[in-house]
CSV table of C-alpha atoms in Angstrom, one decimal:
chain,number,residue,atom,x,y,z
A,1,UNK,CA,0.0,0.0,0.0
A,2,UNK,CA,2.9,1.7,0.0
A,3,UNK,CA,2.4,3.0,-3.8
A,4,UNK,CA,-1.1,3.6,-3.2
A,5,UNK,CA,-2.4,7.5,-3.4
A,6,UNK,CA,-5.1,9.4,-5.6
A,7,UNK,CA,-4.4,12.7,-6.2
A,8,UNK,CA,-8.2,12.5,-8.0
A,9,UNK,CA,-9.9,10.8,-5.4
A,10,UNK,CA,-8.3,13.2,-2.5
A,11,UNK,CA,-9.7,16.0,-4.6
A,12,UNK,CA,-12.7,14.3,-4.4
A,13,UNK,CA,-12.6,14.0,-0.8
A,14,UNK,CA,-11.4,11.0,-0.1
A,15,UNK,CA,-7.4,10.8,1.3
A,16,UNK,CA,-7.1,7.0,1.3
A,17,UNK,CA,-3.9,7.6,3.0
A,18,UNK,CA,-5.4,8.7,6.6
A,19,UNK,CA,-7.3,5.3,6.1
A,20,UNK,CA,-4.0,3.6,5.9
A,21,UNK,CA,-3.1,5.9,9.1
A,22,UNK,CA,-6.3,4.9,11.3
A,23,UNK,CA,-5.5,1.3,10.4
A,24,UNK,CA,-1.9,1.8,11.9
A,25,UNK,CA,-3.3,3.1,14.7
A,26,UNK,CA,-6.2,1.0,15.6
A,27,UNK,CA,-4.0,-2.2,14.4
A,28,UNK,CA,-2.8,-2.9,18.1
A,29,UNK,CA,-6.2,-2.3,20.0
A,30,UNK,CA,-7.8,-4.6,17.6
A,31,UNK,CA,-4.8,-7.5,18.3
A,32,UNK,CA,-5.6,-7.1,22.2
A,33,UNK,CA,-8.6,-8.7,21.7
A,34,UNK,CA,-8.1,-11.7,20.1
A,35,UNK,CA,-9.0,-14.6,22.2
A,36,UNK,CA,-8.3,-18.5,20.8
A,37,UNK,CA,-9.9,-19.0,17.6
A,38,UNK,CA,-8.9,-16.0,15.5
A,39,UNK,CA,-7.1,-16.5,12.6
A,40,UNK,CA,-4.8,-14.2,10.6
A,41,UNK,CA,-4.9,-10.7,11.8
A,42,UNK,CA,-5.8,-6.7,10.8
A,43,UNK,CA,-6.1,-5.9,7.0
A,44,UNK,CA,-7.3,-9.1,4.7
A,45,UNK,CA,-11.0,-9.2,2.6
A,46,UNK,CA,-12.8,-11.5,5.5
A,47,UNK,CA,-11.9,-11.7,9.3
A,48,UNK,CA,-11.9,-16.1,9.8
A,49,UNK,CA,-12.5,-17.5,13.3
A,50,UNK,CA,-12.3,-21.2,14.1
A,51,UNK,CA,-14.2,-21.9,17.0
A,52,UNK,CA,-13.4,-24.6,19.6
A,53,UNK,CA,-16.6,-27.2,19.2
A,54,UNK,CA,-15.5,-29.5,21.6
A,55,UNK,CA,-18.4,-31.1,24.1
A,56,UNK,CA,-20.8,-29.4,22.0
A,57,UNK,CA,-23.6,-31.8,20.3
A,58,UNK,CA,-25.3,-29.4,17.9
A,59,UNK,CA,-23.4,-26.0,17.6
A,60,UNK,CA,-25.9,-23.3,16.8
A,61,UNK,CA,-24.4,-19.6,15.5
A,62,UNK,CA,-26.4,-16.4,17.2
A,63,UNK,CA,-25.9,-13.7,15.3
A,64,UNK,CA,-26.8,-9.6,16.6
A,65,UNK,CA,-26.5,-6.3,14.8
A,66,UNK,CA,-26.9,-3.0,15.5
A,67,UNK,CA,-26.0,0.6,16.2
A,68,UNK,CA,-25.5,3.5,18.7
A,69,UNK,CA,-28.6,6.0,17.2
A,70,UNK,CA,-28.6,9.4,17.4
A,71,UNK,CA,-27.0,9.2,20.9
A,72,UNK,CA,-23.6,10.0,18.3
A,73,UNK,CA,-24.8,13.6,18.5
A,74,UNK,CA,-23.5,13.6,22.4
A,75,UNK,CA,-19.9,12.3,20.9
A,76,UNK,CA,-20.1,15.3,18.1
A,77,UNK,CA,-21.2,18.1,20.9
A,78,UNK,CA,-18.9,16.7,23.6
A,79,UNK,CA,-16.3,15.9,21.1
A,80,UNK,CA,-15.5,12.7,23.5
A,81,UNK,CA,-15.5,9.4,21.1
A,82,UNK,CA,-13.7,6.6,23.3
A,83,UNK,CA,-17.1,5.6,24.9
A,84,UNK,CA,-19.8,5.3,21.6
A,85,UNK,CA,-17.8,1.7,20.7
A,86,UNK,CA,-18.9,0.4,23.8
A,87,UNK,CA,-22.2,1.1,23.0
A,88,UNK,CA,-21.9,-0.4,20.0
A,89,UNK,CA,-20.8,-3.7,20.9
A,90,UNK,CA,-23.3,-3.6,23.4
A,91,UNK,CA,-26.0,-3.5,21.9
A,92,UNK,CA,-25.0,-6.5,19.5
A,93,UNK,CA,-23.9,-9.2,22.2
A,94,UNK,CA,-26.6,-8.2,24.8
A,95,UNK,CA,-28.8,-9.8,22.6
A,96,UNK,CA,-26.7,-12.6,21.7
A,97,UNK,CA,-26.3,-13.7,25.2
A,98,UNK,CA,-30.1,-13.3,25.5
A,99,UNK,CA,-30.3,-17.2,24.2
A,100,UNK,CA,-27.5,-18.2,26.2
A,101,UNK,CA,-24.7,-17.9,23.4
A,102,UNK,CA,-21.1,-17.0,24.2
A,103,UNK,CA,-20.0,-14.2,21.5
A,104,UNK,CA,-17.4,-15.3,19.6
A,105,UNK,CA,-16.7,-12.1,17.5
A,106,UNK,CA,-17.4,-8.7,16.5
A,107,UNK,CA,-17.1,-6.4,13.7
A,108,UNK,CA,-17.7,-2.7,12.9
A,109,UNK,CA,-18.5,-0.5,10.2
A,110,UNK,CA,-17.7,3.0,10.7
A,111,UNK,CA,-19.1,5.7,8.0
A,112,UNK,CA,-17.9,9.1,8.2
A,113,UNK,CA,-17.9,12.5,6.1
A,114,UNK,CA,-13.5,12.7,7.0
A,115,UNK,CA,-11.4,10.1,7.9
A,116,UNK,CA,-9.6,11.5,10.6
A,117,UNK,CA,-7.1,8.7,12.1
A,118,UNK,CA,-7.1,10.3,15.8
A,119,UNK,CA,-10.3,10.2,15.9
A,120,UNK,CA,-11.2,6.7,14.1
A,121,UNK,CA,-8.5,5.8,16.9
A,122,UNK,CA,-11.2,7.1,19.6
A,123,UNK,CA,-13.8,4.8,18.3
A,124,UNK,CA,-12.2,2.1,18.1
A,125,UNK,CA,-10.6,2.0,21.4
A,126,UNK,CA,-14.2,2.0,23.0
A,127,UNK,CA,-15.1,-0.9,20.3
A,128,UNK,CA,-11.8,-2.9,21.7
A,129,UNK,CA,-12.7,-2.2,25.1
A,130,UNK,CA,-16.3,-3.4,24.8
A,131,UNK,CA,-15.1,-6.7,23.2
A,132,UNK,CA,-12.6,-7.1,25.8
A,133,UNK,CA,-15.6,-6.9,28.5
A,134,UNK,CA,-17.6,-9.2,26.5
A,135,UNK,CA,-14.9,-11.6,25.8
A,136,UNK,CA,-14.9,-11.7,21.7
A,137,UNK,CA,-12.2,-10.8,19.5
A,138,UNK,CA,-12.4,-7.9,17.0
A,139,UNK,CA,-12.1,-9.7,14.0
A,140,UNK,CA,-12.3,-7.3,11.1
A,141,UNK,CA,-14.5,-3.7,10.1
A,142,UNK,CA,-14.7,-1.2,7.6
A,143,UNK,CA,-14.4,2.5,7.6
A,144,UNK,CA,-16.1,4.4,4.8
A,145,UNK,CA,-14.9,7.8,4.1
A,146,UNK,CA,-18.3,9.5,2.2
A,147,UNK,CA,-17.4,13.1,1.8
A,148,UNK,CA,-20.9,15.2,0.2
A,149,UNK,CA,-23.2,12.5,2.3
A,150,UNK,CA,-22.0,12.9,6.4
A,151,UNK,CA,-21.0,16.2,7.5
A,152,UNK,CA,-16.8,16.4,7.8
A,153,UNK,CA,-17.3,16.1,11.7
A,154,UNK,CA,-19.9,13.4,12.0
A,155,UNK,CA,-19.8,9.9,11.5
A,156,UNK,CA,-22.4,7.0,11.8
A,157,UNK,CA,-21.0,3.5,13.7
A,158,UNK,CA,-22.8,0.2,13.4
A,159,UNK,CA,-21.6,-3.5,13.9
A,160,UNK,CA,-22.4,-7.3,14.1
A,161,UNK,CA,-21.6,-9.8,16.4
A,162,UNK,CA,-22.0,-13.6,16.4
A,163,UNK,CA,-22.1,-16.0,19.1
A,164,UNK,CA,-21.9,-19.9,19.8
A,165,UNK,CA,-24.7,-21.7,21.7
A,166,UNK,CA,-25.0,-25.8,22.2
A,167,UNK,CA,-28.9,-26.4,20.2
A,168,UNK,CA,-29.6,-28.0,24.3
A,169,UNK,CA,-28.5,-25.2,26.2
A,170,UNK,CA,-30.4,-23.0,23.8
A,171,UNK,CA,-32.6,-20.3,26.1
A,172,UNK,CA,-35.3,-19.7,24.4
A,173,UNK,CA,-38.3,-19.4,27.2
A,174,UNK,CA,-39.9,-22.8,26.5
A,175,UNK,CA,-39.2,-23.7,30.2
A,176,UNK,CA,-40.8,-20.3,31.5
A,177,UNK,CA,-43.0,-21.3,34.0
A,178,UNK,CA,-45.9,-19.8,36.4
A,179,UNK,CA,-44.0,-19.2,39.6
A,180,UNK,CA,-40.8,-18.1,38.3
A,181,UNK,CA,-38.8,-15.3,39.6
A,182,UNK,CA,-37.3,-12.6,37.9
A,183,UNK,CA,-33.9,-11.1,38.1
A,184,UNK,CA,-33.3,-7.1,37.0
A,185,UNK,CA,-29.7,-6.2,36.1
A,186,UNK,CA,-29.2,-2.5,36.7
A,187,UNK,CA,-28.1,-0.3,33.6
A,188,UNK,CA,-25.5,1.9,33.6
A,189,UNK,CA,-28.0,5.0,32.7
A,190,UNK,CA,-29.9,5.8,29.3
A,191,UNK,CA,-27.9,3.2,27.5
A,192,UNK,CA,-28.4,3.9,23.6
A,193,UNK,CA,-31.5,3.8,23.3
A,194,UNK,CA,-34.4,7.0,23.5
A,195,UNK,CA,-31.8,9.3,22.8
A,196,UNK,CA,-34.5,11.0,19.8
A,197,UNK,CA,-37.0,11.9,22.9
A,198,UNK,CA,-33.9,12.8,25.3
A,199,UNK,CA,-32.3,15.4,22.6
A,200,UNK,CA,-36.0,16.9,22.5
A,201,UNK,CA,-36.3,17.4,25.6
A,202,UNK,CA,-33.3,18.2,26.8
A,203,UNK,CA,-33.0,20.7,23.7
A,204,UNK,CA,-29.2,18.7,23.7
A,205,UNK,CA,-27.5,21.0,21.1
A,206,UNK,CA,-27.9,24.3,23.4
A,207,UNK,CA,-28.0,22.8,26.7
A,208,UNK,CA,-25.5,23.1,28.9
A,209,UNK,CA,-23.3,19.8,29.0
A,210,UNK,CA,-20.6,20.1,31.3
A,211,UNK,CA,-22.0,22.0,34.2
A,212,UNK,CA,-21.8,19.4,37.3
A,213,UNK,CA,-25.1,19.1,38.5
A,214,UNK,CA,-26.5,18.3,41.8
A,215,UNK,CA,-29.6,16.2,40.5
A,216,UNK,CA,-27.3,13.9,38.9
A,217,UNK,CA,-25.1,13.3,41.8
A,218,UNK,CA,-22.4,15.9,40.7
A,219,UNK,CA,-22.0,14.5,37.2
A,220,UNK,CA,-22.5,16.6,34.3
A,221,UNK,CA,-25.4,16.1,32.1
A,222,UNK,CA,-23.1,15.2,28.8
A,223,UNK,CA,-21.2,13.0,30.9
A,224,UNK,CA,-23.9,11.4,32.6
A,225,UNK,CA,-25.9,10.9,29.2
A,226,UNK,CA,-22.4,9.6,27.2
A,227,UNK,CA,-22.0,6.8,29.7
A,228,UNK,CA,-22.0,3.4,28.4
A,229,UNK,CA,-24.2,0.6,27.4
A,230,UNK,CA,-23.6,-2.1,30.6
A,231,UNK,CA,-22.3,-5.4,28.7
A,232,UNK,CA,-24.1,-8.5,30.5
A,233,UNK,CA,-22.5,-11.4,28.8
A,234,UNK,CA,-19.7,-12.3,31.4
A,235,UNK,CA,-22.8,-11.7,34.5
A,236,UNK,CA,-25.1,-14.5,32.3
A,237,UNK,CA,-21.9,-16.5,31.4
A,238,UNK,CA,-21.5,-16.4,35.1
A,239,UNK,CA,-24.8,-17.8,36.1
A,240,UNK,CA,-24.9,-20.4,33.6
A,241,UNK,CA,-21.3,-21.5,35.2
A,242,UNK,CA,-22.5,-21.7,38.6
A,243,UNK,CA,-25.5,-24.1,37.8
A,244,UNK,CA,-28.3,-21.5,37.8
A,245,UNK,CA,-30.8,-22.3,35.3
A,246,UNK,CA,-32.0,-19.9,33.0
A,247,UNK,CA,-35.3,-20.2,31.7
A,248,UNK,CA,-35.5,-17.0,30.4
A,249,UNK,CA,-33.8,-13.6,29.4
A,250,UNK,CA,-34.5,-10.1,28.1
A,251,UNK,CA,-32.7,-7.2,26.6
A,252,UNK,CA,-34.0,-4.3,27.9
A,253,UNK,CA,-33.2,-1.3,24.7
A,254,UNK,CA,-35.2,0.7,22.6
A,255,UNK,CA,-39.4,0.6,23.2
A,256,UNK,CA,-38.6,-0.2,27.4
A,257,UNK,CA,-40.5,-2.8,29.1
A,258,UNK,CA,-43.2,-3.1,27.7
A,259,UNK,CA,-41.9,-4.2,24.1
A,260,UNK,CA,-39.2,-6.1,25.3
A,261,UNK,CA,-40.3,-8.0,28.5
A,262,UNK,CA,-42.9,-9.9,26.5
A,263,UNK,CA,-40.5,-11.1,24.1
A,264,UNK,CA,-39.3,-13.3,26.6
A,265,UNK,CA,-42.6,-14.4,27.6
A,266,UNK,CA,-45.0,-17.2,26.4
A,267,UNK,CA,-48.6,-18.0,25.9
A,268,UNK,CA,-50.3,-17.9,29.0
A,269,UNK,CA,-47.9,-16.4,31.2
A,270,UNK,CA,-47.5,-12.6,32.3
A,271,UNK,CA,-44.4,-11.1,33.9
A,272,UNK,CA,-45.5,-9.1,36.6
A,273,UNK,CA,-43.0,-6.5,37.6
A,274,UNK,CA,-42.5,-4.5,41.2
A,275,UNK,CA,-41.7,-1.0,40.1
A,276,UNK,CA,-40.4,-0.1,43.6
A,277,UNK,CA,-37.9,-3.3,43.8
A,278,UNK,CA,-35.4,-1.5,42.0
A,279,UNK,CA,-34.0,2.3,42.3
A,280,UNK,CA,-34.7,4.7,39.0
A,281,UNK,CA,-31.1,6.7,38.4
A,282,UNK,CA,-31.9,10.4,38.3
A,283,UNK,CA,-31.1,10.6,34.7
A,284,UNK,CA,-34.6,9.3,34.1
A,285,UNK,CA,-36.2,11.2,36.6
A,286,UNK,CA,-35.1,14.4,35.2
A,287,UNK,CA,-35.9,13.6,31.6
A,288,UNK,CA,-39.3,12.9,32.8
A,289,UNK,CA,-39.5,15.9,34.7
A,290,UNK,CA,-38.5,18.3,32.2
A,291,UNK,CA,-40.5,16.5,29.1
A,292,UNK,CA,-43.3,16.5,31.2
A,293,UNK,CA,-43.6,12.3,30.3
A,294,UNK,CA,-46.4,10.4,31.7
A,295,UNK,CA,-44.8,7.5,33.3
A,296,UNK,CA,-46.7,5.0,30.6
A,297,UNK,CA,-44.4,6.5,28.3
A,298,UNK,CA,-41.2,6.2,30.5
A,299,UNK,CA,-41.5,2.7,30.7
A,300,UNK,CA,-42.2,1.9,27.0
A,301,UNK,CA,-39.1,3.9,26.0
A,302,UNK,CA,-36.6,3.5,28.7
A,303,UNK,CA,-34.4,0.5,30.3
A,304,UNK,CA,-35.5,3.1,33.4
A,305,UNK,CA,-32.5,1.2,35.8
A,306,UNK,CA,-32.7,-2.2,34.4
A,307,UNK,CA,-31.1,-3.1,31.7
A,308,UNK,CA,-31.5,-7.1,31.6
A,309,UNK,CA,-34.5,-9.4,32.9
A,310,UNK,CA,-33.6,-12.8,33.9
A,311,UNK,CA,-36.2,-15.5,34.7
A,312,UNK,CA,-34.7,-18.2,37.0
A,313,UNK,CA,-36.9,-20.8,39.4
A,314,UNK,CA,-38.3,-19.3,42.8
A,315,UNK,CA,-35.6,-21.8,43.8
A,316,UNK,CA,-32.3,-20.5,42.5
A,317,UNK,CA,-33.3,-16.6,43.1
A,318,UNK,CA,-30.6,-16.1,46.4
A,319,UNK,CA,-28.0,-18.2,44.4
A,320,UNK,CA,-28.1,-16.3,41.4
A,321,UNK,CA,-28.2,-13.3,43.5
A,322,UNK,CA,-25.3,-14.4,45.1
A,323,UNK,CA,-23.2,-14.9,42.1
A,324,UNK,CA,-24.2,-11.8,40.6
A,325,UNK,CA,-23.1,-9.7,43.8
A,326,UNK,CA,-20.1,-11.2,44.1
A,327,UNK,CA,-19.0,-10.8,40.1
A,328,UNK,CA,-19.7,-7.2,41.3
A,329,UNK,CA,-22.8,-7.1,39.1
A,330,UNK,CA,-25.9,-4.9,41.0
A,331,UNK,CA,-29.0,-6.8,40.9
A,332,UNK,CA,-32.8,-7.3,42.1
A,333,UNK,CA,-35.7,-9.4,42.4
A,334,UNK,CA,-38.5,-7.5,40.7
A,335,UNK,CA,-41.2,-10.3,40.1
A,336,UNK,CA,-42.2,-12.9,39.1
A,337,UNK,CA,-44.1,-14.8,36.1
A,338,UNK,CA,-47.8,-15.1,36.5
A,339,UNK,CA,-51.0,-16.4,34.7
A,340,UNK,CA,-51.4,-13.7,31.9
A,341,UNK,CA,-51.9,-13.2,28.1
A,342,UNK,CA,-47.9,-13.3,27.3
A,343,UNK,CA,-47.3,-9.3,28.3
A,344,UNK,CA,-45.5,-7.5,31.1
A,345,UNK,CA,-47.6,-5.4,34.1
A,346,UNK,CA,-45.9,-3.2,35.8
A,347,UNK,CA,-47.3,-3.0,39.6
């Protein structure tokens, strides 16, 4: 590559160069994550993975894609990209793990209006950290320089993740019963999802970002907004080590509660949900306040606190307790599964 420049295409607007550049840059972040499996390395046509099928009857692939949303306008206003990766990766193995696979890899397309290798650097190191935390190597990406279509300072970020599952240990909800409990895992805020309804009424592009505010426990509202998707695979990976038998799991994202919960549920059987066995963070509380939001609406938008719902047996609810607290992972009993028409009530 050596031998390879445009003087056409840069006066086109696109220096292929600085995508040479971000490639140097990003190379050895990408190489930290490469667990056993990975073959080859940064910079061929396909990223190849062999994955270790030993003990496994069936092996069944779980694949997950997605992107961060309009939450990039944060990274563009607070000019902080090292976090939005994260995201990214979260939102992709969260639901992977739902069906109790083990993500295997990741990768990432990043389209932007100018390459800038500093900042395609940034990204990147919040897409390596996030694969690090859910234990799957970055195995390849692309990074699209589209001058004339994205603004020179914006950039969209997507990516797709797949995962390994035995077709026995599959968790698909079949064994949901009347009776069971449910687990919450608390989020780490607003996640990426909403963030259309939080710009509007937090009226994001003149708001004030980085004044530390009181309400939100001294944290500014940019940085309390920016923080990261929670990755859940190693707290599931977790339970299903120590014995504890899922029956069923939910990502909480985009449409809150009451699109996701029932997506884990099955004819006949309502999860009924205590709204007071779990603390709301004051993010929520103020967006609510300040948009005026009947609660209704919260709920069918936001995680609102939790960002996972596990359904376990009445049985195993201290033990998997246990085992989350002591992987350092916050977590509550908010309900249990009743007699219902498949949906979610909140109580």
């Amino acid at each position: 590559m050596k031998d390879s420049h445009s003087a056409s295409y840069a006066a086109a607007g696109v220096d292929v160069t600085a995508g040479y550049e971000a490639v140097r840059r990003i190379k050895p972040m990408v190489e930290s994550t490469y667990i056993p499996g990975v073959m080859g390395t940064l910079g061929g046509f396909g990223g190849m993975f062999a994955p270790d099928l030993t003990g496994m009857k069936k092996p069944v692939l779980v694949s997950g894609t997605d992107g961060v949303g309009t939450k990039l306008k944060l990274a563009f206003l607070m000019d902080k990209h090292d976090t939005v990766g994260i995201d990214c990766v979260a939102m992709c193995v969260n639901d992977i793990v739902c069906g109790g696979a083990a993500p295997l890899f990741f990768l990432d397309y990043i389209a932007c209006g100018k390459n800038d290798p500093a900042r395609i650097a940034q990204i990147v190191a919040g897409i390596t950290e996030g694969c690090r935390q859910a234990e799957c190597a970055l195995v390849g990406g692309e990074t699209a320089e589209m001058p004339g279509f994205y603004p020179v300072e914006e950039y969209d970020l997507a990516g797709f993740s797949v995962g390994i599952v035995d077709e026995e240990k599959i968790i698909d909800g079949k064994r949901l019963a009347q009776g069971d409990a449910l687990i919450g895992l608390t989020s780490s805020g607003v996640h990426s999802n909403g963030f259309s309804l939080v710009r509007k009424v937090l009226h994001i592009e003149h708001a004030d970002l980085h004044t530390h505010l009181d309400e939100l426990g001294g944290k500014g509202l940019g940085e309390t907004l920016l923080t990261p998707t929670k990755i859940y695979v190693k707290a599931v990976k977790g339970l299903l080590g120590a014995g504890v038998d899922i029956h069923a799991v939910s990502h909480i994202t985009g449409g809150g509660f009451y699109e996701n919960v029932p997506r884990m549920m099955t004819d006949g059987l309502t999860a009924k949900i205590q709204l007071n066995a779990f603390p709301c963070p004051p993010i929520f509380k103020l967006i609510q306040r300040l948009g005026n939001i009947p609660e209704r609406d919260m709920y069918n938008t936001f995680n609102m606190g939790i960002g996972m719902v596990l359904a376990v047996s009445a049985g195993q609810v201290d033990q998997a307790l246990s085992v989350l607290q002591e992987a350092g992972e916050e977590a509550f009993a908010i309900g249990e599964v009743v007699s219902g028409d498949g949906g979610v009530e909140l109580v």
